[in-house]
C-alpha positions as CSV (number, residue, x, y, z in Angstrom):
1,M,-16.0,33.2,93.5
2,N,-14.1,29.6,93.6
3,P,-10.7,30.3,92.3
4,Q,-10.1,26.7,92.5
5,I,-9.7,23.9,89.9
6,V,-13.5,22.3,89.6
7,P,-12.5,18.9,89.3
8,V,-15.2,17.0,86.4
9,S,-16.5,13.2,87.7
10,R,-20.4,13.9,86.8
11,V,-21.7,15.1,83.8
12,L,-25.1,15.1,82.1
13,I,-25.9,14.7,78.9
14,S,-28.9,16.2,77.0
15,V,-28.2,17.3,73.5
16,S,-30.9,18.4,70.0
17,D,-27.2,19.1,67.8
18,K,-25.6,15.8,68.6
19,T,-22.4,16.3,66.1
20,G,-19.0,15.3,67.7
21,I,-21.1,14.5,70.8
22,V,-20.1,10.4,70.8
23,E,-16.4,11.5,70.5
24,F,-16.9,13.8,73.0
25,A,-18.4,11.4,75.6
26,S,-15.8,8.7,74.7
27,A,-13.3,10.8,75.6
28,L,-15.3,11.5,78.7
29,A,-15.9,7.6,79.7
30,A,-11.8,7.6,78.7
31,R,-11.7,9.2,81.9
32,R,-14.2,7.5,84.2
33,I,-16.3,10.6,84.4
34,E,-20.1,9.5,85.1
35,I,-22.5,10.2,82.2
36,I,-26.2,10.4,83.0
37,S,-28.1,11.2,79.6
38,T,-32.5,11.3,78.6
39,G,-33.8,10.0,75.8
40,G,-32.2,10.3,72.4
41,T,-28.8,11.0,73.5
42,S,-28.9,8.1,76.0
43,K,-29.4,5.5,73.0
44,L,-27.6,7.2,70.9
45,L,-24.6,6.9,73.8
46,R,-25.4,3.6,75.0
47,D,-25.6,2.4,71.1
48,A,-22.2,3.6,71.0
49,N,-20.9,1.4,73.8
50,I,-20.7,4.5,76.3
51,P,-21.5,3.5,80.1
52,V,-24.8,6.2,80.4
53,K,-27.1,6.5,83.4
54,D,-31.0,7.6,82.6
55,V,-32.2,10.4,83.8
56,A,-35.0,9.1,85.0
57,E,-32.6,6.4,87.2
58,V,-31.2,9.1,89.3
59,T,-34.9,11.1,89.8
60,G,-36.9,7.8,89.8
61,F,-39.0,9.4,87.5
62,A,-39.8,8.0,84.1
63,E,-40.1,10.8,81.5
64,M,-44.0,12.0,81.9
65,M,-46.4,14.1,79.3
66,D,-44.3,13.4,75.8
67,G,-41.3,13.7,77.2
68,R,-41.7,17.3,78.6
69,V,-41.4,15.8,82.5
70,K,-37.8,14.9,82.7
71,T,-35.1,16.8,84.4
72,L,-37.4,19.0,86.0
73,H,-36.5,17.1,89.7
74,P,-34.3,18.4,92.8
75,R,-31.8,15.2,91.8
76,I,-31.0,17.3,88.5
77,H,-31.4,21.1,90.0
78,G,-29.9,20.5,93.2
79,G,-26.9,18.5,92.5
80,I,-26.0,21.7,89.6
81,L,-27.0,24.6,91.5
82,G,-25.8,23.2,95.1
83,Q,-22.9,25.1,96.5
84,R,-20.5,22.4,97.5
85,D,-18.8,24.5,100.6
86,E,-22.8,25.2,101.8
87,H,-25.3,22.5,100.8
88,A,-23.3,19.3,101.1
89,A,-25.1,18.0,104.4
90,I,-28.5,18.9,102.4
91,A,-27.3,17.3,99.1
92,Q,-27.2,14.7,101.3
93,K,-29.9,14.2,103.8
94,H,-32.1,14.3,100.0
95,N,-29.6,12.0,98.3
96,I,-28.1,14.5,95.5
97,D,-25.1,13.9,94.0
98,W,-22.8,16.6,92.5
99,I,-23.3,17.4,89.1
100,D,-19.7,18.9,88.0
101,L,-20.6,19.5,84.1
102,V,-24.0,20.8,81.9
103,V,-23.2,19.8,78.2
104,V,-27.4,21.1,76.4
105,N,-28.2,22.5,73.7
106,L,-32.0,23.0,72.7
107,Y,-34.6,21.6,70.9
108,P,-34.2,23.3,67.4
109,F,-37.5,25.6,67.3
110,A,-35.5,27.8,65.0
111,A,-35.0,25.5,62.3
112,T,-38.6,24.3,62.9
113,I,-40.6,27.2,62.1
114,K,-38.1,28.0,58.7
115,K,-40.0,25.1,57.3
116,M,-42.9,25.9,54.9
117,D,-45.1,23.3,56.5
118,T,-44.6,24.1,60.1
119,T,-47.7,24.5,61.9
120,F,-48.5,26.9,65.2
121,A,-48.8,23.8,67.1
122,D,-45.9,22.7,66.2
123,A,-43.4,25.2,66.6
124,I,-45.2,25.6,70.3
125,E,-43.8,21.7,70.7
126,N,-40.3,22.7,70.0
127,I,-40.2,25.5,73.3
128,D,-37.4,23.6,75.2
129,V,-38.1,23.9,78.8
130,G,-36.1,21.9,80.7
131,G,-32.6,22.8,78.7
132,P,-32.9,25.8,78.9
133,A,-33.2,25.4,82.4
134,M,-30.4,23.0,82.8
135,I,-28.5,25.7,81.5
136,R,-29.4,28.9,83.2
137,A,-28.4,26.4,86.9
138,A,-25.4,25.8,85.4
139,A,-24.5,28.6,84.0
140,K,-25.5,31.1,87.7
141,N,-23.3,28.3,89.4
142,M,-20.2,28.9,87.4
143,N,-18.7,28.7,90.6
144,W,-19.1,24.7,90.5
145,V,-20.2,23.9,87.5
146,G,-19.2,24.3,84.0
147,V,-22.3,24.2,81.2
148,I,-21.5,23.6,77.4
149,V,-24.2,24.4,74.6
150,E,-21.6,24.2,71.9
151,P,-20.2,21.0,70.6
152,N,-17.0,22.9,69.0
153,D,-15.9,23.6,72.4
154,Y,-15.5,20.4,73.2
155,A,-12.1,19.2,72.2
156,D,-10.7,22.4,73.8
157,I,-12.9,20.6,77.2
158,V,-11.1,18.0,76.6
159,T,-7.9,19.0,76.3
160,E,-8.3,21.2,79.4
161,L,-9.9,17.8,81.4
162,N,-6.5,16.0,80.5
163,T,-4.2,19.7,81.2
164,H,-5.3,20.0,84.2
165,N,-7.8,17.7,85.6
166,G,-10.8,20.2,86.2
167,L,-11.5,23.0,84.7
168,S,-10.8,26.6,85.5
169,L,-12.7,29.6,86.8
170,V,-11.8,31.7,83.5
171,T,-13.0,28.9,82.2
172,R,-16.2,28.3,83.9
173,Q,-16.8,32.3,82.8
174,Q,-16.4,31.9,79.6
175,L,-18.7,29.1,78.8
176,A,-21.6,30.2,81.5
177,T,-20.7,33.5,79.3
178,K,-22.0,31.6,76.3
179,A,-24.9,29.7,77.9
180,F,-26.8,33.3,78.6
181,A,-26.5,33.7,75.0
182,H,-28.4,31.1,74.2
183,T,-30.9,30.7,75.9
184,A,-31.1,34.8,75.0
185,E,-30.8,34.2,71.3
186,Y,-33.7,30.9,71.8
187,D,-35.9,33.1,74.1
188,Q,-35.7,36.1,71.8
189,V,-36.5,33.6,68.5
190,I,-39.2,32.7,70.0
191,Y,-40.7,35.9,71.0
192,D,-40.1,37.3,67.9
193,Y,-42.3,34.6,66.5
194,L,-45.2,34.5,68.8
195,A,-44.9,38.8,68.8
196,S,-45.5,38.0,65.1
197,R,-48.7,36.2,65.5
198,D,-52.3,36.4,66.3
199,V,-53.8,34.0,68.9
200,Q,-54.8,31.8,66.1
201,G,-50.9,31.3,65.0
202,K,-51.2,33.6,61.5
203,K,-48.7,35.7,61.0
204,Q,-49.6,39.8,61.3
205,S,-48.8,42.4,59.2
206,P,-45.2,43.5,60.0
207,S,-45.9,46.7,60.5
208,V,-47.6,45.5,63.6
209,F,-44.6,46.8,66.2
210,P,-44.1,44.6,69.4
211,A,-44.2,46.2,72.7
212,A,-40.6,45.3,73.3
213,F,-38.1,44.4,70.6
214,N,-34.4,43.3,71.5
215,L,-32.8,41.8,69.1
216,S,-30.1,38.5,68.8
217,L,-27.4,39.0,67.3
218,E,-23.7,36.8,66.9
219,K,-20.9,38.0,66.0
220,F,-19.1,38.1,62.7
221,A,-16.0,38.8,62.9
222,D,-13.2,42.1,64.2
223,L,-13.2,44.0,61.5
224,R,-9.4,45.9,61.3
225,Y,-11.0,49.6,62.0
226,G,-14.0,51.0,61.5
227,E,-15.2,53.8,58.8
228,N,-12.0,55.5,60.1
229,P,-8.2,53.8,61.4
230,H,-8.3,55.6,65.2
231,Q,-12.7,53.7,65.8
232,A,-12.3,50.2,66.8
233,A,-15.0,48.3,65.1
234,C,-16.9,44.5,64.5
235,A,-19.8,43.0,62.7
236,Y,-22.3,41.6,63.9
237,Q,-25.2,39.2,62.3
238,F,-28.6,38.3,63.2
239,A,-29.0,35.2,64.5
240,G,-30.3,32.2,62.4
241,H,-30.2,34.8,59.5
242,L,-28.5,33.4,56.0
243,T,-28.6,36.1,53.5
244,G,-26.9,39.2,53.6
245,I,-23.3,40.4,52.5
246,L,-22.2,38.6,56.2
247,S,-23.7,35.2,54.6
248,A,-21.6,35.4,51.2
249,K,-18.5,32.9,50.0
250,Q,-15.5,35.1,49.7
251,Y,-13.2,33.3,47.2
252,Q,-10.4,35.9,47.2
253,G,-9.6,38.8,48.8
254,K,-8.4,40.5,52.4
255,Q,-11.1,40.5,55.3
256,L,-14.1,42.8,54.1
257,S,-13.7,46.3,56.0
258,Y,-16.3,47.6,57.5
259,N,-17.0,50.5,54.9
260,N,-16.0,47.5,52.4
261,I,-19.6,45.7,54.1
262,A,-21.8,49.4,54.0
263,D,-21.4,49.2,50.4
264,A,-21.6,45.6,49.3
265,D,-25.1,46.1,51.5
266,A,-26.1,48.8,49.3
267,A,-25.1,47.9,46.2
268,L,-27.3,44.4,47.0
269,A,-30.4,46.0,48.0
270,C,-30.4,47.7,44.8
271,V,-29.4,45.2,42.2
272,S,-31.9,43.3,44.1
273,E,-34.4,45.6,42.5
274,F,-34.3,44.1,38.9
275,S,-35.1,40.5,37.7
276,Q,-33.5,41.5,33.9
277,P,-30.0,41.3,33.9
278,A,-28.6,44.2,35.9
279,C,-25.4,45.8,37.5
280,V,-24.6,48.5,40.2
281,V,-21.6,50.2,40.6
282,V,-21.6,51.2,44.8
283,K,-19.3,54.3,45.7
284,H,-19.9,55.8,49.3
285,A,-23.2,54.2,50.2
286,N,-24.5,55.7,47.1
287,P,-25.3,54.2,43.3
288,C,-23.0,55.6,40.8
289,G,-24.1,53.9,37.6
290,V,-26.8,51.9,37.0
291,A,-27.6,49.5,33.7
292,V,-30.3,47.2,32.9
293,V,-29.5,45.5,29.7
294,E,-29.7,41.6,28.4
295,E,-26.8,40.8,28.2
296,S,-24.8,41.1,31.6
297,Y,-21.5,42.2,30.2
298,T,-23.0,45.3,28.8
299,A,-25.3,46.1,31.3
300,F,-21.1,46.1,33.5
301,Q,-19.7,47.9,30.6
302,R,-22.9,50.9,30.8
303,A,-23.6,51.1,34.5
304,F,-19.0,51.7,34.9
305,Q,-18.8,54.0,32.2
306,A,-22.4,55.5,34.0
307,D,-20.0,57.3,36.2
308,A,-16.3,56.0,35.8
309,Q,-14.5,58.6,37.7
310,S,-16.5,57.6,40.6
311,A,-16.6,53.6,40.2
312,F,-12.7,53.7,40.4
313,G,-12.1,52.1,43.6
314,G,-16.1,50.8,44.3
315,I,-18.4,48.1,44.4
316,V,-19.6,46.0,41.6
317,A,-23.0,44.0,41.9
318,L,-24.3,41.7,39.4
319,N,-27.5,39.6,39.6
320,R,-26.1,37.5,36.6
321,L,-23.6,34.2,36.9
322,C,-20.0,35.8,36.5
323,D,-18.5,34.3,33.2
324,K,-15.3,35.1,31.1
325,T,-16.2,38.1,29.8
326,M,-17.3,39.8,32.6
327,A,-14.2,38.8,34.6
328,E,-11.6,40.1,32.0
329,A,-13.8,43.3,32.2
330,I,-13.6,43.7,35.6
331,A,-9.9,42.7,36.0
332,S,-9.2,45.5,33.8
333,V,-10.3,48.2,36.0
334,F,-10.1,48.9,39.9
335,V,-12.9,48.2,42.3
336,E,-13.0,47.5,45.6
337,V,-15.5,44.4,45.8
338,L,-17.6,42.1,43.1
339,I,-20.6,40.1,44.3
340,A,-22.4,37.8,41.8
341,P,-24.7,34.9,42.6
342,G,-21.7,32.9,41.1
343,Y,-18.6,32.7,39.4
344,T,-17.6,30.0,36.1
345,S,-14.3,28.6,36.8
346,E,-12.4,30.7,33.6
347,A,-14.1,33.4,36.2
348,L,-12.2,32.8,38.8
349,T,-8.9,32.3,37.4
350,I,-8.8,35.7,35.9
351,L,-10.0,37.4,38.6
352,A,-7.8,35.4,40.9
353,S,-5.2,38.0,39.0
354,K,-6.3,41.0,40.6
355,Q,-5.5,39.8,43.9
356,N,-6.8,42.7,46.0
357,L,-10.2,41.9,44.9
358,R,-12.6,40.9,47.0
359,V,-15.1,38.7,45.2
360,L,-18.1,37.9,47.1
361,A,-20.8,34.4,45.9
362,L,-24.0,35.4,47.4
363,D,-27.3,33.4,46.3
364,F,-29.8,36.4,45.5
365,T,-32.9,33.6,46.0
366,N,-32.4,33.5,49.4
367,K,-33.9,36.9,50.3
368,S,-33.9,37.9,53.3
369,H,-36.8,37.4,55.7
370,S,-36.8,40.6,57.8
371,Q,-39.4,43.4,55.9
372,Q,-38.1,45.7,58.3
373,E,-35.2,47.7,58.8
374,F,-33.3,49.7,62.3
375,K,-31.4,52.8,62.9
376,F,-29.5,53.1,66.0
377,I,-30.1,56.5,67.3
378,D,-28.0,58.0,71.2
379,G,-30.4,56.2,73.6
380,G,-33.0,54.2,71.3
381,I,-33.5,52.7,67.4
382,L,-35.9,53.0,64.6
383,I,-37.7,51.0,63.0
384,Q,-39.5,50.6,60.4
385,D,-40.7,48.9,57.0
386,Q,-38.8,48.2,54.5
387,D,-39.4,50.8,51.3
388,T,-40.6,47.7,49.0
389,A,-43.5,49.7,47.1
390,M,-42.6,50.0,43.7
391,I,-44.7,52.4,41.2
392,Q,-47.1,51.1,38.9
393,E,-48.0,52.3,35.0
394,Q,-52.0,52.9,35.8
395,N,-50.5,55.1,38.9
396,L,-48.9,57.5,37.4
397,K,-50.5,60.6,36.4
398,V,-49.1,62.9,33.8
399,V,-49.7,66.6,34.7
400,T,-48.0,68.7,31.5
401,A,-49.3,69.7,28.0
402,L,-46.2,67.4,26.5
403,Q,-47.2,63.5,27.2
404,P,-44.3,60.9,27.7
405,T,-43.5,58.2,25.4
406,T,-43.9,54.5,26.4
407,E,-39.9,54.4,26.6
408,D,-40.1,57.6,28.9
409,I,-42.0,55.7,31.2
410,A,-39.9,52.2,31.1
411,T,-37.5,54.7,32.0
412,I,-39.4,55.9,34.4
413,R,-39.8,52.5,35.8
414,F,-36.1,51.8,36.0
415,A,-35.3,55.1,37.4
416,W,-37.6,54.9,40.2
417,P,-36.1,51.5,41.8
418,V,-32.7,53.0,41.9
419,L,-33.7,56.8,43.5
420,K,-35.0,54.2,46.4
421,H,-31.4,53.3,47.4
422,V,-29.5,57.2,46.5
423,K,-29.3,59.0,49.9
424,S,-31.5,62.0,49.6
425,N,-32.3,64.9,48.3
426,A,-31.5,62.6,45.4
427,I,-32.0,62.8,41.6
428,V,-31.3,60.0,39.1
429,I,-31.2,61.1,35.5
430,A,-31.4,57.8,33.0
431,K,-31.4,57.2,29.9
432,N,-32.2,53.9,27.9
433,N,-32.2,51.8,31.2
434,V,-29.1,53.3,32.2
435,T,-28.0,55.6,34.8
436,V,-26.6,58.6,32.8
437,G,-26.5,61.6,35.9
438,I,-27.0,60.7,39.7
439,G,-27.2,64.1,42.0
440,A,-26.5,62.1,46.0
441,G,-26.9,63.6,49.4
442,Q,-27.4,66.9,49.2
443,V,-29.5,69.4,51.3
444,S,-30.9,71.6,48.9
445,R,-32.8,69.9,46.0
446,V,-31.0,73.1,43.4
447,D,-27.7,71.4,44.3
448,A,-28.7,67.9,43.5
449,V,-29.8,68.4,40.4
450,D,-26.6,71.1,39.1
451,I,-24.5,67.6,40.5
452,A,-26.7,65.0,38.0
453,L,-26.5,67.1,35.3
454,K,-22.9,67.9,35.8
455,K,-22.0,64.5,35.6
456,A,-24.8,63.7,32.4
457,G,-23.5,66.2,30.5
458,I,-24.5,65.8,26.8
459,N,-26.2,62.8,28.0
460,S,-29.0,64.3,29.2
461,K,-30.6,64.8,26.1
462,G,-34.0,62.8,25.7
463,A,-33.3,61.6,28.9
464,V,-35.9,61.4,32.0
465,L,-34.9,63.2,35.5
466,A,-36.4,61.5,38.8
467,S,-36.8,63.4,42.3
468,D,-37.3,61.1,44.9
469,A,-39.3,64.5,46.9
470,F,-41.3,67.1,45.4
471,F,-39.9,70.0,43.8
472,P,-40.5,73.1,46.6
473,F,-40.2,76.1,43.5
474,R,-39.6,76.2,40.1
475,D,-35.7,76.7,40.5
476,S,-35.3,73.4,39.9
477,I,-36.9,72.9,36.9
478,D,-35.7,76.2,35.5
479,R,-32.3,74.3,35.7
480,L,-33.3,71.8,33.0
481,L,-33.4,74.9,30.0
482,G,-31.4,73.8,27.5
483,T,-29.9,70.4,28.6
484,G,-32.7,68.1,26.8
485,I,-34.2,66.3,30.2
486,R,-37.5,65.8,28.3
487,V,-39.4,64.3,31.1
488,V,-39.5,65.4,34.5
489,V,-40.3,62.2,37.9
490,Q,-41.5,63.1,40.9
491,P,-44.1,62.7,43.7
492,G,-46.0,66.0,43.8
493,G,-48.0,67.6,47.0
494,S,-46.1,70.9,47.6
495,I,-48.2,74.4,47.8
496,R,-46.0,74.9,44.6
497,D,-46.7,72.1,42.3
498,Q,-48.6,74.1,40.1
499,E,-45.4,76.6,39.5
500,V,-43.6,73.6,38.8
501,I,-45.8,72.1,36.6
502,D,-46.0,76.0,34.8
503,A,-42.0,76.0,34.2
504,C,-42.6,72.4,33.0
505,N,-44.6,73.7,30.4
506,E,-43.5,76.3,29.5
507,H,-39.5,74.8,28.6
508,G,-41.6,71.9,26.5
509,I,-40.7,69.5,29.2
510,A,-43.5,66.6,30.8
511,M,-43.8,66.0,34.0
512,V,-45.5,62.8,35.7
513,L,-46.2,62.5,39.5
514,T,-45.7,58.9,41.3
515,G,-47.8,60.5,44.7
516,M,-45.0,58.2,46.6
517,R,-41.9,59.4,47.9
518,C,-39.3,57.5,48.1
519,F,-36.8,59.6,50.9
520,K,-33.7,57.7,51.9
521,H,-31.8,58.9,55.2
């Protein structure tokens, strides 16, 4: 590698994102650096009275084919790729001048495909060809050339040029690394778009999995540590995604920890199931209290009191604006993180008294467009469709002599979306659209039932018990004798279903089958 400072006497600028480019080019011109440019960038610089030479003057060819061909020429790529110590004679023979710095970012493909009215043809037309070629050429030749793809690097480069009269090898390598990340991300977005569409450009089912799957992620933040202090950790965000916990606005509190982020994501997923005012309290990735009530303040009170012991130090998620009354209630207890779509000024003032409370605002209407979820395993990754299935009343099958009431059915329809977010084996006991007992993550379904019943206590009387999978034996049902549970809802499908149904009939409990399982591992 060339360890020397490389002077910059000639720069090529061709940017789609023109943020800060006039100021940067002005600084280059002040150092008498020659600027060559293309199309709109050239016009912008010329209008700002910055000396600039069009690429066409360098290549001897005008832009052609609606701008598809302009920089793909030996006098451009030779100037970028040539090794100064090996190819000088060849460059001189073909009248190729060296290009020491390339400043390029790409056609806005990601922004284009997000527009509702974008056609397949529009998307294809916004695939940049010349830009990635120049970026990759400059990055490959980091021995002699610098490459800038991010406007936020302009100021640092100007400082280095002014201080050292050129670019160091460390800087050139750092810029090259960013450049390859930029083109890799760009290609990934294009790949994802094309892989999700048929030959007419129509979107295919999310269950059509491509032959290859690559993830494009941007570093969000280094974290203090991971699940435990001895584990290093970092958060990455899907490139171009403006949804989820990492896109939330944080008003106060310390940086989110690894566990905060994981638990807040779980709370957000659960509360997003409900359109009515809802509150979800999460502890260690599991809901410990959920309530859906017409008034948000009451929803919080009931969700927190559903298991106040577990809720201590938990994550609270609301799907409605947090006002003064709500803030006062939340400030009176200890929670780690609060998530809501927004806050009144009075609420923020009240919450500010809890300095360690992390207060996040997130636009719940900006739903994630991802329809799949991922789980990393050693040497690979598992991908599946998100569990967006909801039970429908007409598909519920009553299999016992005792029939559930209309109110029971409503409670079933509340409990099931909660159950989807509880780790298996999972049991949720609910009444009046409030969870009263949750048994999560047990290796035995009987244990999950026992824990849920213990949590519910006397509140199990008249409640619905929901199970995320079938009961393989009647032992779980026998546990319900004398508890007051009036309805059990479960998927069904066990070879001993009739034995379980008979147990319900013996104990005077209604049983409803969903025909649908909702495991969460």
